[in-house]
């Protein structure tokens, strides 16, 4: 059976969420389990000293996507999508205009669901994730391999999701800086996976089992760091 016939598009409705406790970062981490030291703050996912803060008054606001789709097949549940090499996850967000505030940083956080079948023994280095701008209008119900919007690369570097990491933070500030223009060529953010082994990505909160990883895997979220001008 070909990929096109196996494809399944899906629509997820999410509610925007307010400021979330903690941040995720490869190094150093500052999630709730490993908070920053008393004299440091968690900004853009990293523990920073007061002298190193780019914006001491930056406010962190997080949003869940209002729609998601992928031409890749859904894995064991509708809350998980399995991205093959070159696979794309399309995400749409409803982000209000931040007005006179300054966008210090913006990150898209995606987390994987550890499924044994998608992580073969002896696999090469972890998958590389790219955040791309979606340039065409799209509807989740109609996305297939043959019918998917064009995506465009940005200046942000890709992120390798190492085996020990559960989540990746993709720099999407360049994409969000375009959004206040309300350009019709800005239709969301695509996550592109490059790697020989498939990657299972959580689209909503997913309960897992086993002591080797978190019991609950969160869905994607868009983090904005806004500061007064």
Tab-separated table of C-alpha atoms in Angstrom:
chain	number	residue	atom	x	y	z
A	1	UNK	CA	0.000	0.000	0.000
A	2	UNK	CA	1.441	3.381	-1.017
A	3	UNK	CA	2.003	6.291	1.308
A	4	UNK	CA	-0.758	8.348	-0.274
A	5	UNK	CA	-3.371	5.681	0.389
A	6	UNK	CA	-2.118	5.205	3.949
A	7	UNK	CA	-2.152	8.917	4.605
A	8	UNK	CA	-4.583	10.236	7.101
A	9	UNK	CA	-5.207	13.898	7.738
A	10	UNK	CA	-6.488	14.965	11.076
A	11	UNK	CA	-7.814	18.031	12.820
A	12	UNK	CA	-7.221	18.825	16.447
A	13	UNK	CA	-8.905	21.635	18.317
A	14	UNK	CA	-6.865	23.093	21.129
A	15	UNK	CA	-7.409	25.920	23.571
A	16	UNK	CA	-4.730	28.548	23.957
A	17	UNK	CA	-3.068	28.263	27.333
A	18	UNK	CA	-1.585	30.968	29.493
A	19	UNK	CA	1.847	31.110	31.006
A	20	UNK	CA	3.118	27.602	31.793
A	21	UNK	CA	5.391	26.707	34.676
A	22	UNK	CA	8.963	25.829	33.752
A	23	UNK	CA	10.821	25.604	30.466
A	24	UNK	CA	12.475	22.890	28.422
A	25	UNK	CA	16.043	23.080	27.230
A	26	UNK	CA	18.774	20.632	26.365
A	27	UNK	CA	21.415	22.467	28.407
A	28	UNK	CA	20.873	23.542	30.974
A	29	UNK	CA	17.361	22.349	31.737
A	30	UNK	CA	15.021	24.436	33.814
A	31	UNK	CA	11.881	22.378	33.962
A	32	UNK	CA	9.974	21.989	37.203
A	33	UNK	CA	11.961	18.914	38.269
A	34	UNK	CA	15.265	20.788	37.990
A	35	UNK	CA	14.587	24.453	38.772
A	36	UNK	CA	17.138	27.198	38.352
A	37	UNK	CA	19.239	28.386	41.262
A	38	UNK	CA	17.832	31.105	43.494
A	39	UNK	CA	19.834	33.850	41.767
A	40	UNK	CA	18.975	32.708	38.215
A	41	UNK	CA	15.894	32.876	36.020
A	42	UNK	CA	14.495	30.602	33.340
A	43	UNK	CA	14.434	32.601	30.107
A	44	UNK	CA	13.974	31.051	26.669
A	45	UNK	CA	14.508	27.624	28.182
A	46	UNK	CA	17.869	28.275	29.815
A	47	UNK	CA	18.922	29.162	33.349
A	48	UNK	CA	20.480	32.611	33.171
A	49	UNK	CA	22.090	34.859	35.755
A	50	UNK	CA	20.596	38.344	36.221
A	51	UNK	CA	23.572	39.892	34.422
A	52	UNK	CA	23.011	37.710	31.347
A	53	UNK	CA	19.284	38.212	30.945
A	54	UNK	CA	18.395	39.670	27.512
A	55	UNK	CA	15.185	41.098	28.895
A	56	UNK	CA	14.649	40.948	32.632
A	57	UNK	CA	10.995	41.884	32.340
A	58	UNK	CA	10.181	39.439	29.533
A	59	UNK	CA	6.830	37.708	29.912
A	60	UNK	CA	6.485	34.098	28.797
A	61	UNK	CA	3.222	33.234	27.079
A	62	UNK	CA	2.449	29.803	25.624
A	63	UNK	CA	-0.109	28.711	23.047
A	64	UNK	CA	-1.304	25.309	21.920
A	65	UNK	CA	-2.071	24.860	18.205
A	66	UNK	CA	-5.642	25.313	17.027
A	67	UNK	CA	-5.148	22.854	14.161
A	68	UNK	CA	-2.642	20.198	13.136
A	69	UNK	CA	-2.215	17.942	10.128
A	70	UNK	CA	0.333	15.645	8.544
A	71	UNK	CA	0.422	13.532	5.389
A	72	UNK	CA	2.253	10.909	7.446
A	73	UNK	CA	0.121	8.261	9.039
A	74	UNK	CA	-1.144	8.510	12.579
A	75	UNK	CA	0.507	6.043	14.923
A	76	UNK	CA	-1.312	4.139	17.664
A	77	UNK	CA	-3.736	6.954	18.437
A	78	UNK	CA	-4.952	10.228	16.996
A	79	UNK	CA	-2.800	11.993	19.589
A	80	UNK	CA	0.420	10.730	17.967
A	81	UNK	CA	1.796	11.169	14.461
A	82	UNK	CA	4.699	9.120	13.135
A	83	UNK	CA	6.974	11.278	10.978
A	84	UNK	CA	9.137	9.406	8.506
A	85	UNK	CA	12.272	10.846	6.899
A	86	UNK	CA	11.194	14.134	5.330
A	87	UNK	CA	7.807	13.980	7.024
A	88	UNK	CA	6.040	17.186	8.011
A	89	UNK	CA	3.779	18.208	10.841
A	90	UNK	CA	1.708	21.292	10.018
A	91	UNK	CA	0.623	23.493	12.912
A	92	UNK	CA	-1.637	26.533	13.026
A	93	UNK	CA	-1.760	28.944	15.959
A	94	UNK	CA	-4.070	31.771	16.965
A	95	UNK	CA	-1.655	34.294	18.443
A	96	UNK	CA	-2.974	37.776	19.248
A	97	UNK	CA	-1.013	40.838	18.237
A	98	UNK	CA	1.544	41.635	20.941
A	99	UNK	CA	1.132	45.351	20.300
A	100	UNK	CA	3.912	47.623	21.477
A	101	UNK	CA	5.829	44.885	23.247
A	102	UNK	CA	9.056	43.475	21.815
A	103	UNK	CA	9.367	39.832	20.794
A	104	UNK	CA	12.558	38.743	22.551
A	105	UNK	CA	12.366	35.086	21.537
A	106	UNK	CA	9.930	32.498	20.217
A	107	UNK	CA	10.216	28.727	20.376
A	108	UNK	CA	8.128	25.837	19.135
A	109	UNK	CA	8.373	22.921	21.563
A	110	UNK	CA	7.576	19.432	20.275
A	111	UNK	CA	7.924	16.217	22.263
A	112	UNK	CA	8.300	12.652	21.171
A	113	UNK	CA	6.494	9.566	22.358
A	114	UNK	CA	8.931	6.731	22.869
A	115	UNK	CA	7.656	3.716	20.959
A	116	UNK	CA	9.950	0.703	20.720
A	117	UNK	CA	9.001	-0.027	17.116
A	118	UNK	CA	10.099	3.438	16.016
A	119	UNK	CA	13.503	3.273	17.740
A	120	UNK	CA	15.360	0.262	16.279
A	121	UNK	CA	18.475	-0.987	18.025
A	122	UNK	CA	21.676	0.478	16.670
A	123	UNK	CA	19.927	3.477	15.133
A	124	UNK	CA	22.140	6.334	14.024
A	125	UNK	CA	22.216	9.756	15.674
A	126	UNK	CA	18.881	11.235	16.649
A	127	UNK	CA	16.555	12.872	14.133
A	128	UNK	CA	17.112	16.444	13.015
A	129	UNK	CA	14.123	18.778	13.200
A	130	UNK	CA	13.599	21.895	11.103
A	131	UNK	CA	11.008	24.621	11.640
A	132	UNK	CA	9.690	25.986	8.348
A	133	UNK	CA	7.165	28.644	7.398
A	134	UNK	CA	3.963	27.403	5.765
A	135	UNK	CA	3.366	29.509	2.671
A	136	UNK	CA	0.037	28.213	1.328
A	137	UNK	CA	-3.432	27.977	2.776
A	138	UNK	CA	-4.318	24.496	4.006
A	139	UNK	CA	-7.169	22.621	5.593
A	140	UNK	CA	-6.353	19.745	7.948
A	141	UNK	CA	-9.041	17.489	6.489
A	142	UNK	CA	-7.557	17.582	2.981
A	143	UNK	CA	-3.806	17.303	3.634
A	144	UNK	CA	-2.195	14.337	1.841
A	145	UNK	CA	1.188	13.644	0.259
A	146	UNK	CA	-0.195	14.908	-3.044
A	147	UNK	CA	-2.041	17.855	-1.538
A	148	UNK	CA	0.007	19.701	1.039
A	149	UNK	CA	1.095	23.337	1.326
A	150	UNK	CA	4.534	24.539	0.397
A	151	UNK	CA	6.924	25.237	3.249
A	152	UNK	CA	9.943	27.519	3.292
A	153	UNK	CA	13.157	27.347	5.281
A	154	UNK	CA	14.139	30.026	7.771
A	155	UNK	CA	17.458	31.316	9.043
A	156	UNK	CA	17.095	29.398	12.322
A	157	UNK	CA	19.382	26.371	12.713
A	158	UNK	CA	17.927	22.853	12.899
A	159	UNK	CA	17.842	20.958	16.180
A	160	UNK	CA	18.988	17.379	16.683
A	161	UNK	CA	16.808	15.446	19.100
A	162	UNK	CA	19.332	13.379	21.003
A	163	UNK	CA	18.378	10.003	22.422
A	164	UNK	CA	18.346	11.290	26.007
A	165	UNK	CA	16.035	14.203	25.174
A	166	UNK	CA	12.261	13.951	25.078
A	167	UNK	CA	11.520	17.402	23.656
A	168	UNK	CA	13.059	19.769	21.132
A	169	UNK	CA	12.882	23.564	21.100
A	170	UNK	CA	12.889	25.095	17.629
A	171	UNK	CA	13.684	28.777	17.171
A	172	UNK	CA	10.757	30.331	15.274
A	173	UNK	CA	11.276	34.015	16.036
A	174	UNK	CA	11.888	34.848	12.370
A	175	UNK	CA	8.559	33.253	11.461
A	176	UNK	CA	6.606	35.085	14.138
A	177	UNK	CA	8.094	38.470	13.270
A	178	UNK	CA	6.138	38.232	9.992
A	179	UNK	CA	2.793	37.494	11.609
A	180	UNK	CA	1.774	41.052	12.572
A	181	UNK	CA	1.710	41.863	8.840
A	182	UNK	CA	-1.205	39.431	8.398
A	183	UNK	CA	0.347	38.219	5.148
A	184	UNK	CA	-1.649	35.436	3.492
A	185	UNK	CA	1.628	33.654	2.769
A	186	UNK	CA	2.063	32.998	6.503
A	187	UNK	CA	-0.125	30.013	7.287
A	188	UNK	CA	1.547	28.473	10.299
A	189	UNK	CA	4.659	26.501	11.183
A	190	UNK	CA	5.796	23.151	9.815
A	191	UNK	CA	8.084	20.756	11.665
A	192	UNK	CA	10.180	18.704	9.237
A	193	UNK	CA	11.905	15.518	10.411
A	194	UNK	CA	15.126	14.262	8.845
A	195	UNK	CA	16.383	10.894	10.018
A	196	UNK	CA	16.393	7.215	9.028
A	197	UNK	CA	14.133	6.104	11.888
A	198	UNK	CA	10.527	7.320	12.241
A	199	UNK	CA	9.761	9.810	14.977
A	200	UNK	CA	6.522	9.636	16.967
A	201	UNK	CA	5.415	13.149	17.949
A	202	UNK	CA	2.742	13.939	20.531
A	203	UNK	CA	-0.119	16.094	19.275
A	204	UNK	CA	-1.803	16.283	22.662
A	205	UNK	CA	-1.091	15.020	26.158
A	206	UNK	CA	-0.181	11.346	25.851
A	207	UNK	CA	0.075	8.975	28.814
A	208	UNK	CA	3.017	6.574	28.586
A	209	UNK	CA	4.309	3.684	30.651
A	210	UNK	CA	7.774	2.743	31.823
A	211	UNK	CA	10.273	4.282	34.205
A	212	UNK	CA	12.675	5.363	31.462
A	213	UNK	CA	10.622	8.367	30.371
A	214	UNK	CA	7.996	10.818	31.526
A	215	UNK	CA	4.546	9.367	32.359
A	216	UNK	CA	2.823	12.108	30.368
A	217	UNK	CA	4.119	13.601	27.122
A	218	UNK	CA	2.794	17.106	26.347
A	219	UNK	CA	1.580	18.222	22.959
A	220	UNK	CA	3.199	20.998	20.895
A	221	UNK	CA	3.302	24.509	22.269
A	222	UNK	CA	4.445	27.869	20.984
A	223	UNK	CA	6.344	29.957	23.536
A	224	UNK	CA	6.643	33.717	23.166
A	225	UNK	CA	8.901	35.905	25.283
A	226	UNK	CA	7.631	39.488	25.232
A	227	UNK	CA	9.265	42.513	26.823
A	228	UNK	CA	8.444	46.224	27.017
A	229	UNK	CA	10.125	48.375	24.404
